[in-house]
Amino acid sequence: MNKYALKTLKSCLFDMFANEDYTDAQKEENLWALYEGINRLNHQQYGWQDVRANKAHECIRGHPIKARDVYFKRLIAGGWGSDWKFCAGCMAMILYFKEVDQLPPDMFTHWDWQEKEPVNITETT
């Protein structure tokens, strides 16, 4: 496997919120990182849920959420939390600063650009 064709979870998350001008957070090569990060947190009882927008919304920080975009909400015991919606970019920022890349992998660790799929790579040096 070509190590130069791999993108880490951390770098995917960073690009989604810090380089949003050229990174489409709704593309598969980025969404995997959100799902992986959320799964890592959910194992620790954080309770995030993804939602596919039926109509246009705005996230808690004022970013547009278009119809058919994936966005995220926080779950609390017994159902949905507040009405706060987090766009993919804002969710990436939350996961990045929660350092989910330091938690054990749920399924994946990297995006493989050649194979166009997430993979689990145990890095050894």
Tab-separated table of N, CA, C and O in Angstrom:
chain	number	residue	atom	x	y	z
A	1	MET	N	0.855	-1.178	0.000
A	1	MET	CA	0.000	0.000	0.000
A	1	MET	C	0.895	1.235	0.000
A	1	MET	O	1.851	1.328	0.754
A	2	ASN	N	0.573	2.183	-0.836
A	2	ASN	CA	1.343	3.414	-0.966
A	2	ASN	C	0.982	4.361	0.174
A	2	ASN	O	-0.133	4.872	0.236
A	3	LYS	N	1.946	4.603	1.078
A	3	LYS	CA	1.653	5.454	2.230
A	3	LYS	C	1.338	6.891	1.820
A	3	LYS	O	0.717	7.636	2.570
A	4	TYR	N	1.743	7.301	0.629
A	4	TYR	CA	1.464	8.660	0.161
A	4	TYR	C	0.044	8.803	-0.382
A	4	TYR	O	-0.403	9.899	-0.652
A	5	ALA	N	-0.651	7.691	-0.529
A	5	ALA	CA	-2.038	7.722	-0.993
A	5	ALA	C	-3.008	7.680	0.178
A	5	ALA	O	-4.204	7.569	-0.009
A	6	LEU	N	-2.478	7.793	1.411
A	6	LEU	CA	-3.298	7.709	2.604
A	6	LEU	C	-3.467	9.084	3.247
A	6	LEU	O	-2.533	9.882	3.281
A	7	LYS	N	-4.652	9.344	3.748
A	7	LYS	CA	-4.919	10.575	4.492
A	7	LYS	C	-5.445	10.178	5.861
A	7	LYS	O	-6.379	9.383	5.971
A	8	THR	N	-4.859	10.723	6.905
A	8	THR	CA	-5.238	10.347	8.267
A	8	THR	C	-6.596	10.907	8.655
A	8	THR	O	-7.079	11.880	8.076
A	9	LEU	N	-7.183	10.298	9.653
A	9	LEU	CA	-8.430	10.789	10.225
A	9	LEU	C	-8.270	12.241	10.655
A	9	LEU	O	-9.102	13.096	10.332
A	10	LYS	N	-7.196	12.539	11.361
A	10	LYS	CA	-6.962	13.890	11.872
A	10	LYS	C	-6.889	14.910	10.740
A	10	LYS	O	-7.497	15.978	10.822
A	11	SER	N	-6.187	14.591	9.667
A	11	SER	CA	-6.053	15.560	8.568
A	11	SER	C	-7.368	15.726	7.805
A	11	SER	O	-7.685	16.823	7.338
A	12	CYS	N	-8.167	14.664	7.697
A	12	CYS	CA	-9.492	14.791	7.072
A	12	CYS	C	-10.374	15.732	7.879
A	12	CYS	O	-11.014	16.627	7.322
A	13	LEU	N	-10.406	15.539	9.193
A	13	LEU	CA	-11.217	16.395	10.050
A	13	LEU	C	-10.752	17.846	9.967
A	13	LEU	O	-11.562	18.765	9.838
A	14	PHE	N	-9.452	18.059	10.024
A	14	PHE	CA	-8.902	19.418	9.969
A	14	PHE	C	-9.307	20.121	8.676
A	14	PHE	O	-9.768	21.261	8.696
A	15	ASP	N	-9.138	19.443	7.556
A	15	ASP	CA	-9.464	20.058	6.267
A	15	ASP	C	-10.937	20.431	6.156
A	15	ASP	O	-11.276	21.425	5.520
A	16	MET	N	-11.809	19.646	6.775
A	16	MET	CA	-13.243	19.928	6.660
A	16	MET	C	-13.645	21.240	7.314
A	16	MET	O	-14.590	21.875	6.883
A	17	PHE	N	-12.943	21.654	8.370
A	17	PHE	CA	-13.334	22.924	8.989
A	17	PHE	C	-12.335	24.039	8.732
A	17	PHE	O	-12.717	25.204	8.661
A	18	ALA	N	-11.076	23.721	8.528
A	18	ALA	CA	-10.075	24.773	8.354
A	18	ALA	C	-9.813	25.106	6.888
A	18	ALA	O	-9.340	26.199	6.587
A	19	ASN	N	-10.100	24.183	5.996
A	19	ASN	CA	-9.868	24.388	4.571
A	19	ASN	C	-11.150	24.147	3.789
A	19	ASN	O	-11.144	23.536	2.730
A	20	GLU	N	-12.247	24.668	4.318
A	20	GLU	CA	-13.551	24.394	3.733
A	20	GLU	C	-13.741	25.006	2.353
A	20	GLU	O	-14.649	24.610	1.624
A	21	ASP	N	-12.882	25.950	1.966
A	21	ASP	CA	-12.998	26.538	0.627
A	21	ASP	C	-12.713	25.527	-0.477
A	21	ASP	O	-13.221	25.648	-1.579
A	22	TYR	N	-11.881	24.527	-0.183
A	22	TYR	CA	-11.576	23.522	-1.205
A	22	TYR	C	-11.886	22.093	-0.760
A	22	TYR	O	-11.619	21.145	-1.487
A	23	THR	N	-12.466	21.922	0.401
A	23	THR	CA	-12.811	20.592	0.890
A	23	THR	C	-14.326	20.494	1.050
A	23	THR	O	-14.916	21.240	1.819
A	24	ASP	N	-14.949	19.577	0.325
A	24	ASP	CA	-16.388	19.356	0.421
A	24	ASP	C	-16.646	18.303	1.497
A	24	ASP	O	-16.398	17.109	1.283
A	25	ALA	N	-17.131	18.754	2.629
A	25	ALA	CA	-17.352	17.851	3.762
A	25	ALA	C	-18.410	16.798	3.474
A	25	ALA	O	-18.493	15.795	4.176
A	26	GLN	N	-19.219	16.976	2.445
A	26	GLN	CA	-20.286	16.037	2.123
A	26	GLN	C	-19.819	14.886	1.231
A	26	GLN	O	-20.590	13.974	0.958
A	27	LYS	N	-18.572	14.915	0.796
A	27	LYS	CA	-18.054	13.835	-0.049
A	27	LYS	C	-17.631	12.645	0.800
A	27	LYS	O	-17.222	12.788	1.951
A	28	GLU	N	-17.717	11.470	0.202
A	28	GLU	CA	-17.410	10.225	0.908
A	28	GLU	C	-16.017	10.225	1.530
A	28	GLU	O	-15.823	9.703	2.629
A	29	GLU	N	-15.035	10.846	0.854
A	29	GLU	CA	-13.673	10.843	1.388
A	29	GLU	C	-13.539	11.681	2.652
A	29	GLU	O	-12.507	11.644	3.315
A	30	ASN	N	-14.590	12.417	3.008
A	30	ASN	CA	-14.598	13.172	4.251
A	30	ASN	C	-15.632	12.658	5.246
A	30	ASN	O	-15.368	12.613	6.442
A	31	LEU	N	-16.796	12.261	4.762
A	31	LEU	CA	-17.842	11.775	5.665
A	31	LEU	C	-17.380	10.574	6.488
A	31	LEU	O	-17.762	10.428	7.644
A	32	TRP	N	-16.550	9.724	5.923
A	32	TRP	CA	-16.074	8.559	6.674
A	32	TRP	C	-15.432	9.014	7.983
A	32	TRP	O	-15.603	8.360	9.020
A	33	ALA	N	-14.674	10.127	7.920
A	33	ALA	CA	-13.953	10.604	9.103
A	33	ALA	C	-14.932	11.063	10.182
A	33	ALA	O	-14.696	10.857	11.379
A	34	LEU	N	-16.036	11.686	9.769
A	34	LEU	CA	-17.049	12.099	10.742
A	34	LEU	C	-17.682	10.887	11.406
A	34	LEU	O	-17.830	10.840	12.633
A	35	TYR	N	-18.063	9.899	10.595
A	35	TYR	CA	-18.677	8.693	11.161
A	35	TYR	C	-17.699	7.938	12.061
A	35	TYR	O	-18.083	7.460	13.131
A	36	GLU	N	-16.460	7.851	11.643
A	36	GLU	CA	-15.451	7.178	12.465
A	36	GLU	C	-15.263	7.912	13.789
A	36	GLU	O	-15.243	7.299	14.859
A	37	GLY	N	-15.127	9.227	13.725
A	37	GLY	CA	-14.937	10.011	14.943
A	37	GLY	C	-16.123	9.925	15.885
A	37	GLY	O	-15.966	9.770	17.101
A	38	ILE	N	-17.321	10.012	15.331
A	38	ILE	CA	-18.531	9.903	16.152
A	38	ILE	C	-18.626	8.519	16.774
A	38	ILE	O	-18.958	8.383	17.956
A	39	ASN	N	-18.318	7.484	16.016
A	39	ASN	CA	-18.355	6.123	16.576
A	39	ASN	C	-17.352	5.974	17.703
A	39	ASN	O	-17.643	5.318	18.709
A	40	ARG	N	-16.186	6.589	17.565
A	40	ARG	CA	-15.204	6.528	18.647
A	40	ARG	C	-15.742	7.225	19.895
A	40	ARG	O	-15.574	6.724	21.006
A	41	LEU	N	-16.391	8.357	19.728
A	41	LEU	CA	-16.969	9.065	20.875
A	41	LEU	C	-18.178	8.331	21.441
A	41	LEU	O	-18.356	8.282	22.654
A	42	ASN	N	-19.019	7.815	20.578
A	42	ASN	CA	-20.235	7.146	21.044
A	42	ASN	C	-19.925	5.939	21.919
A	42	ASN	O	-20.734	5.580	22.768
A	43	HIS	N	-18.767	5.324	21.721
A	43	HIS	CA	-18.359	4.238	22.609
A	43	HIS	C	-18.117	4.768	24.017
A	43	HIS	O	-18.102	4.014	24.975
A	44	GLN	N	-17.924	6.084	24.120
A	44	GLN	CA	-17.716	6.703	25.426
A	44	GLN	C	-18.970	7.461	25.877
A	44	GLN	O	-18.902	8.391	26.663
A	45	GLN	N	-20.129	7.108	25.314
A	45	GLN	CA	-21.434	7.628	25.727
A	45	GLN	C	-21.659	9.101	25.399
A	45	GLN	O	-22.267	9.822	26.168
A	46	TYR	N	-21.200	9.579	24.237
A	46	TYR	CA	-21.438	10.965	23.849
A	46	TYR	C	-22.758	11.142	23.106
A	46	TYR	O	-23.374	12.175	23.203
A	47	GLY	N	-23.212	10.182	22.323
A	47	GLY	CA	-24.529	10.211	21.719
A	47	GLY	C	-24.781	11.204	20.603
A	47	GLY	O	-25.738	11.957	20.662
A	48	TRP	N	-23.953	11.215	19.579
A	48	TRP	CA	-24.204	12.048	18.403
A	48	TRP	C	-24.969	11.235	17.372
A	48	TRP	O	-24.741	10.042	17.220
A	49	GLN	N	-25.853	11.916	16.631
A	49	GLN	CA	-26.650	11.254	15.602
A	49	GLN	C	-26.547	12.045	14.307
A	49	GLN	O	-26.646	13.264	14.317
A	50	ASP	N	-26.380	11.333	13.195
A	50	ASP	CA	-26.383	11.994	11.888
A	50	ASP	C	-27.801	12.044	11.335
A	50	ASP	O	-28.615	11.168	11.607
A	51	VAL	N	-28.081	13.114	10.590
A	51	VAL	CA	-29.400	13.336	10.004
A	51	VAL	C	-29.199	13.783	8.565
A	51	VAL	O	-28.305	14.583	8.281
A	52	ARG	N	-30.025	13.289	7.651
A	52	ARG	CA	-30.013	13.759	6.257
A	52	ARG	C	-31.088	14.844	6.154
A	52	ARG	O	-32.252	14.585	6.422
A	53	ALA	N	-30.683	16.055	5.793
A	53	ALA	CA	-31.609	17.197	5.755
A	53	ALA	C	-32.676	17.018	4.677
A	53	ALA	O	-32.361	16.682	3.538
A	54	ASN	N	-33.917	17.236	5.044
A	54	ASN	CA	-35.024	17.231	4.089
A	54	ASN	C	-35.189	18.581	3.412
A	54	ASN	O	-35.772	18.673	2.339
A	55	LYS	N	-34.725	19.611	4.084
A	55	LYS	CA	-34.822	20.975	3.554
A	55	LYS	C	-33.589	21.752	4.007
A	55	LYS	O	-32.796	21.253	4.801
A	56	ALA	N	-33.441	22.951	3.513
A	56	ALA	CA	-32.308	23.787	3.891
A	56	ALA	C	-32.437	24.222	5.351
A	56	ALA	O	-33.531	24.509	5.833
A	57	HIS	N	-31.325	24.215	6.047
A	57	HIS	CA	-31.235	24.634	7.445
A	57	HIS	C	-30.020	25.539	7.593
A	57	HIS	O	-29.275	25.764	6.647
A	58	GLU	N	-29.787	25.928	8.814
A	58	GLU	CA	-28.572	26.641	9.177
A	58	GLU	C	-28.040	25.985	10.438
A	58	GLU	O	-28.815	25.634	11.337
A	59	CYS	N	-26.729	25.815	10.524
A	59	CYS	CA	-26.169	25.185	11.715
A	59	CYS	C	-26.065	26.209	12.843
A	59	CYS	O	-26.296	27.408	12.645
A	60	ILE	N	-25.711	25.742	14.004
A	60	ILE	CA	-25.631	26.566	15.202
A	60	ILE	C	-24.682	27.751	15.015
A	60	ILE	O	-24.868	28.794	15.610
A	61	ARG	N	-23.691	27.600	14.133
A	61	ARG	CA	-22.718	28.678	13.896
A	61	ARG	C	-23.031	29.469	12.632
A	61	ARG	O	-22.224	30.264	12.192
A	62	GLY	N	-24.216	29.267	12.046
A	62	GLY	CA	-24.640	30.063	10.910
A	62	GLY	C	-24.239	29.541	9.548
A	62	GLY	O	-24.485	30.196	8.537
A	63	HIS	N	-23.641	28.360	9.477
A	63	HIS	CA	-23.270	27.780	8.190
A	63	HIS	C	-24.498	27.145	7.527
A	63	HIS	O	-25.333	26.564	8.220
A	64	PRO	N	-24.588	27.234	6.216
A	64	PRO	CA	-25.744	26.637	5.535
A	64	PRO	C	-25.687	25.109	5.560
A	64	PRO	O	-24.616	24.507	5.470
A	65	ILE	N	-26.849	24.517	5.720
A	65	ILE	CA	-27.028	23.075	5.567
A	65	ILE	C	-28.048	22.935	4.449
A	65	ILE	O	-29.208	23.309	4.618
A	66	LYS	N	-27.610	22.424	3.306
A	66	LYS	CA	-28.497	22.288	2.147
A	66	LYS	C	-29.355	21.031	2.264
A	66	LYS	O	-28.992	20.085	2.976
A	67	ALA	N	-30.476	21.046	1.560
A	67	ALA	CA	-31.299	19.839	1.490
A	67	ALA	C	-30.429	18.699	0.989
A	67	ALA	O	-29.626	18.877	0.086
A	68	ARG	N	-30.547	17.543	1.605
A	68	ARG	CA	-29.804	16.316	1.311
A	68	ARG	C	-28.416	16.265	1.970
A	68	ARG	O	-27.742	15.266	1.907
A	69	ASP	N	-27.975	17.358	2.603
A	69	ASP	CA	-26.706	17.335	3.329
A	69	ASP	C	-26.853	16.525	4.608
A	69	ASP	O	-27.939	16.462	5.202
A	70	VAL	N	-25.771	15.945	5.052
A	70	VAL	CA	-25.724	15.281	6.349
A	70	VAL	C	-25.358	16.343	7.381
A	70	VAL	O	-24.442	17.127	7.171
A	71	TYR	N	-26.114	16.371	8.488
A	71	TYR	CA	-25.757	17.226	9.617
A	71	TYR	C	-25.892	16.397	10.884
A	71	TYR	O	-26.271	15.226	10.834
A	72	PHE	N	-25.567	16.983	12.022
A	72	PHE	CA	-25.474	16.210	13.256
A	72	PHE	C	-26.201	16.898	14.398
A	72	PHE	O	-26.259	18.118	14.484
A	73	LYS	N	-26.768	16.050	15.269
A	73	LYS	CA	-27.451	16.514	16.475
A	73	LYS	C	-26.949	15.686	17.651
A	73	LYS	O	-26.558	14.540	17.491
A	74	ARG	N	-27.028	16.273	18.814
A	74	ARG	CA	-26.617	15.609	20.052
A	74	ARG	C	-27.838	14.911	20.642
A	74	ARG	O	-28.913	15.496	20.732
A	75	LEU	N	-27.677	13.670	21.021
A	75	LEU	CA	-28.754	12.910	21.668
A	75	LEU	C	-28.604	12.987	23.180
A	75	LEU	O	-27.495	13.012	23.703
A	76	ILE	N	-29.738	13.024	23.860
A	76	ILE	CA	-29.741	12.930	25.314
A	76	ILE	C	-30.640	11.757	25.687
A	76	ILE	O	-31.342	11.219	24.848
A	77	ALA	N	-30.623	11.381	26.932
A	77	ALA	CA	-31.434	10.242	27.373
A	77	ALA	C	-32.894	10.459	27.004
A	77	ALA	O	-33.446	11.521	27.231
A	78	GLY	N	-33.487	9.469	26.364
A	78	GLY	CA	-34.897	9.521	26.041
A	78	GLY	C	-35.229	10.191	24.715
A	78	GLY	O	-36.377	10.300	24.354
A	79	GLY	N	-34.227	10.655	23.955
A	79	GLY	CA	-34.535	11.255	22.663
A	79	GLY	C	-33.556	12.337	22.255
A	79	GLY	O	-32.438	12.400	22.748
A	80	TRP	N	-34.025	13.194	21.339
A	80	TRP	CA	-33.169	14.260	20.810
A	80	TRP	C	-32.824	15.253	21.894
A	80	TRP	O	-33.583	15.480	22.818
A	81	GLY	N	-31.685	15.902	21.713
A	81	GLY	CA	-31.275	16.977	22.604
A	81	GLY	C	-31.942	18.268	22.186
A	81	GLY	O	-33.111	18.307	21.830
A	82	SER	N	-31.195	19.322	22.169
A	82	SER	CA	-31.731	20.623	21.796
A	82	SER	C	-31.958	20.685	20.284
A	82	SER	O	-31.720	19.725	19.567
A	83	ASP	N	-32.410	21.821	19.816
A	83	ASP	CA	-32.616	22.017	18.385
A	83	ASP	C	-31.318	22.407	17.672
A	83	ASP	O	-31.359	22.779	16.514
A	84	TRP	N	-30.220	22.363	18.349
A	84	TRP	CA	-28.939	22.721	17.741
A	84	TRP	C	-28.588	21.729	16.650
A	84	TRP	O	-28.586	20.520	16.849
A	85	LYS	N	-28.253	22.270	15.485
A	85	LYS	CA	-27.793	21.464	14.354
A	85	LYS	C	-26.344	21.828	14.086
A	85	LYS	O	-25.978	22.999	14.114
A	86	PHE	N	-25.516	20.840	13.812
A	86	PHE	CA	-24.115	21.057	13.505
A	86	PHE	C	-23.845	20.589	12.085
A	86	PHE	O	-24.080	19.416	11.770
A	87	CYS	N	-23.388	21.484	11.223
A	87	CYS	CA	-23.027	21.100	9.861
A	87	CYS	C	-21.818	20.166	9.919
A	87	CYS	O	-21.178	20.021	10.967
A	88	ALA	N	-21.501	19.560	8.812
A	88	ALA	CA	-20.375	18.611	8.771
A	88	ALA	C	-19.062	19.301	9.160
A	88	ALA	O	-18.246	18.720	9.870
A	89	GLY	N	-18.858	20.524	8.708
A	89	GLY	CA	-17.628	21.245	9.048
A	89	GLY	C	-17.506	21.524	10.531
A	89	GLY	O	-16.440	21.347	11.131
A	90	CYS	N	-18.596	21.934	11.155
A	90	CYS	CA	-18.568	22.190	12.597
A	90	CYS	C	-18.406	20.892	13.387
A	90	CYS	O	-17.716	20.852	14.405
A	91	MET	N	-19.040	19.818	12.906
A	91	MET	CA	-18.866	18.528	13.572
A	91	MET	C	-17.423	18.077	13.470
A	91	MET	O	-16.853	17.550	14.429
A	92	ALA	N	-16.795	18.309	12.308
A	92	ALA	CA	-15.383	17.962	12.138
A	92	ALA	C	-14.526	18.724	13.138
A	92	ALA	O	-13.588	18.172	13.719
A	93	MET	N	-14.841	19.998	13.363
A	93	MET	CA	-14.077	20.809	14.311
A	93	MET	C	-14.223	20.249	15.731
A	93	MET	O	-13.240	20.128	16.465
A	94	ILE	N	-15.442	19.891	16.108
A	94	ILE	CA	-15.670	19.310	17.434
A	94	ILE	C	-14.844	18.033	17.597
A	94	ILE	O	-14.145	17.846	18.592
A	95	LEU	N	-14.917	17.151	16.606
A	95	LEU	CA	-14.187	15.881	16.688
A	95	LEU	C	-12.686	16.100	16.689
A	95	LEU	O	-11.947	15.414	17.415
A	96	TYR	N	-12.217	17.045	15.906
A	96	TYR	CA	-10.780	17.355	15.846
A	96	TYR	C	-10.281	17.799	17.224
A	96	TYR	O	-9.281	17.293	17.721
A	97	PHE	N	-10.994	18.736	17.844
A	97	PHE	CA	-10.539	19.256	19.129
A	97	PHE	C	-10.831	18.315	20.296
A	97	PHE	O	-10.244	18.460	21.359
A	98	LYS	N	-11.688	17.327	20.093
A	98	LYS	CA	-11.865	16.266	21.089
A	98	LYS	C	-10.785	15.186	20.920
A	98	LYS	O	-10.753	14.221	21.672
A	99	GLU	N	-9.945	15.376	19.908
A	99	GLU	CA	-8.810	14.483	19.627
A	99	GLU	C	-9.245	13.024	19.468
A	99	GLU	O	-8.649	12.106	20.026
A	100	VAL	N	-10.288	12.820	18.647
A	100	VAL	CA	-10.776	11.462	18.418
A	100	VAL	C	-9.731	10.590	17.728
A	100	VAL	O	-9.795	9.363	17.839
A	101	ASP	N	-8.768	11.224	17.057
A	101	ASP	CA	-7.710	10.440	16.418
A	101	ASP	C	-6.856	9.714	17.454
A	101	ASP	O	-6.170	8.751	17.125
A	102	GLN	N	-6.899	10.157	18.710
A	102	GLN	CA	-6.145	9.512	19.786
A	102	GLN	C	-6.918	8.350	20.429
A	102	GLN	O	-6.341	7.587	21.199
A	103	LEU	N	-8.206	8.231	20.117
A	103	LEU	CA	-9.016	7.130	20.652
A	103	LEU	C	-8.823	5.879	19.795
A	103	LEU	O	-8.459	5.982	18.619
A	104	PRO	N	-9.086	4.709	20.357
A	104	PRO	CA	-8.945	3.484	19.559
A	104	PRO	C	-9.876	3.508	18.353
A	104	PRO	O	-11.022	3.978	18.455
A	105	PRO	N	-9.417	3.010	17.212
A	105	PRO	CA	-10.268	2.984	16.013
A	105	PRO	C	-11.533	2.171	16.236
A	105	PRO	O	-11.515	1.154	16.924
A	106	ASP	N	-12.622	2.660	15.654
A	106	ASP	CA	-13.848	1.874	15.624
A	106	ASP	C	-13.740	0.901	14.455
A	106	ASP	O	-13.898	-0.290	14.621
A	107	MET	N	-13.461	1.454	13.271
A	107	MET	CA	-13.272	0.621	12.086
A	107	MET	C	-12.074	1.078	11.242
A	107	MET	O	-11.370	0.258	10.696
A	108	PHE	N	-11.873	2.407	11.113
A	108	PHE	CA	-10.911	2.912	10.136
A	108	PHE	C	-9.944	3.918	10.752
A	108	PHE	O	-10.234	4.534	11.772
A	109	THR	N	-8.813	4.098	10.077
A	109	THR	CA	-7.804	5.055	10.522
A	109	THR	C	-7.414	6.053	9.430
A	109	THR	O	-6.915	7.127	9.734
A	110	HIS	N	-7.601	5.679	8.151
A	110	HIS	CA	-7.144	6.498	7.035
A	110	HIS	C	-8.121	6.416	5.858
A	110	HIS	O	-8.912	5.482	5.772
A	111	TRP	N	-7.993	7.379	4.957
A	111	TRP	CA	-8.662	7.319	3.659
A	111	TRP	C	-7.606	6.946	2.632
A	111	TRP	O	-6.536	7.552	2.580
A	112	ASP	N	-7.879	5.935	1.823
A	112	ASP	CA	-6.973	5.497	0.762
A	112	ASP	C	-7.431	6.131	-0.550
A	112	ASP	O	-8.479	5.785	-1.088
A	113	TRP	N	-6.650	7.082	-1.049
A	113	TRP	CA	-7.004	7.807	-2.277
A	113	TRP	C	-6.987	6.907	-3.504
A	113	TRP	O	-7.758	7.117	-4.439
A	114	GLN	N	-6.116	5.891	-3.523
A	114	GLN	CA	-6.055	4.993	-4.677
A	114	GLN	C	-7.286	4.093	-4.741
A	114	GLN	O	-7.889	3.913	-5.794
A	115	GLU	N	-7.628	3.517	-3.610
A	115	GLU	CA	-8.775	2.596	-3.563
A	115	GLU	C	-10.106	3.320	-3.362
A	115	GLU	O	-11.158	2.716	-3.485
A	116	LYS	N	-10.030	4.594	-3.001
A	116	LYS	CA	-11.229	5.419	-2.758
A	116	LYS	C	-12.145	4.801	-1.700
A	116	LYS	O	-13.363	4.665	-1.872
A	117	GLU	N	-11.514	4.475	-0.556
A	117	GLU	CA	-12.269	3.904	0.561
A	117	GLU	C	-11.490	4.079	1.851
A	117	GLU	O	-10.264	4.227	1.841
A	118	PRO	N	-12.207	4.069	2.993
A	118	PRO	CA	-11.505	4.134	4.272
A	118	PRO	C	-10.851	2.788	4.571
A	118	PRO	O	-11.368	1.738	4.168
A	119	VAL	N	-9.720	2.829	5.238
A	119	VAL	CA	-8.981	1.615	5.573
A	119	VAL	C	-8.481	1.713	7.012
A	119	VAL	O	-8.417	2.798	7.589
A	120	ASN	N	-8.116	0.582	7.561
A	120	ASN	CA	-7.532	0.527	8.891
A	120	ASN	C	-6.059	0.168	8.732
A	120	ASN	O	-5.727	-0.940	8.332
A	121	ILE	N	-5.217	1.133	9.030
A	121	ILE	CA	-3.768	0.942	8.910
A	121	ILE	C	-3.149	1.079	10.288
A	121	ILE	O	-3.286	2.108	10.935
A	122	THR	N	-2.511	0.034	10.738
A	122	THR	CA	-1.749	0.112	11.972
A	122	THR	C	-0.349	0.567	11.596
A	122	THR	O	0.382	-0.167	10.938
A	123	GLU	N	-0.033	1.795	12.006
A	123	GLU	CA	1.256	2.360	11.638
A	123	GLU	C	2.348	1.822	12.545
A	123	GLU	O	2.204	1.825	13.758
A	124	THR	N	3.391	1.352	11.945
A	124	THR	CA	4.555	0.910	12.681
A	124	THR	C	5.773	1.613	12.108
A	124	THR	O	5.875	1.824	10.918
A	125	THR	N	6.670	2.007	12.984
A	125	THR	CA	7.899	2.668	12.535
A	125	THR	C	9.114	1.933	12.998
A	125	THR	O	9.092	1.125	13.853
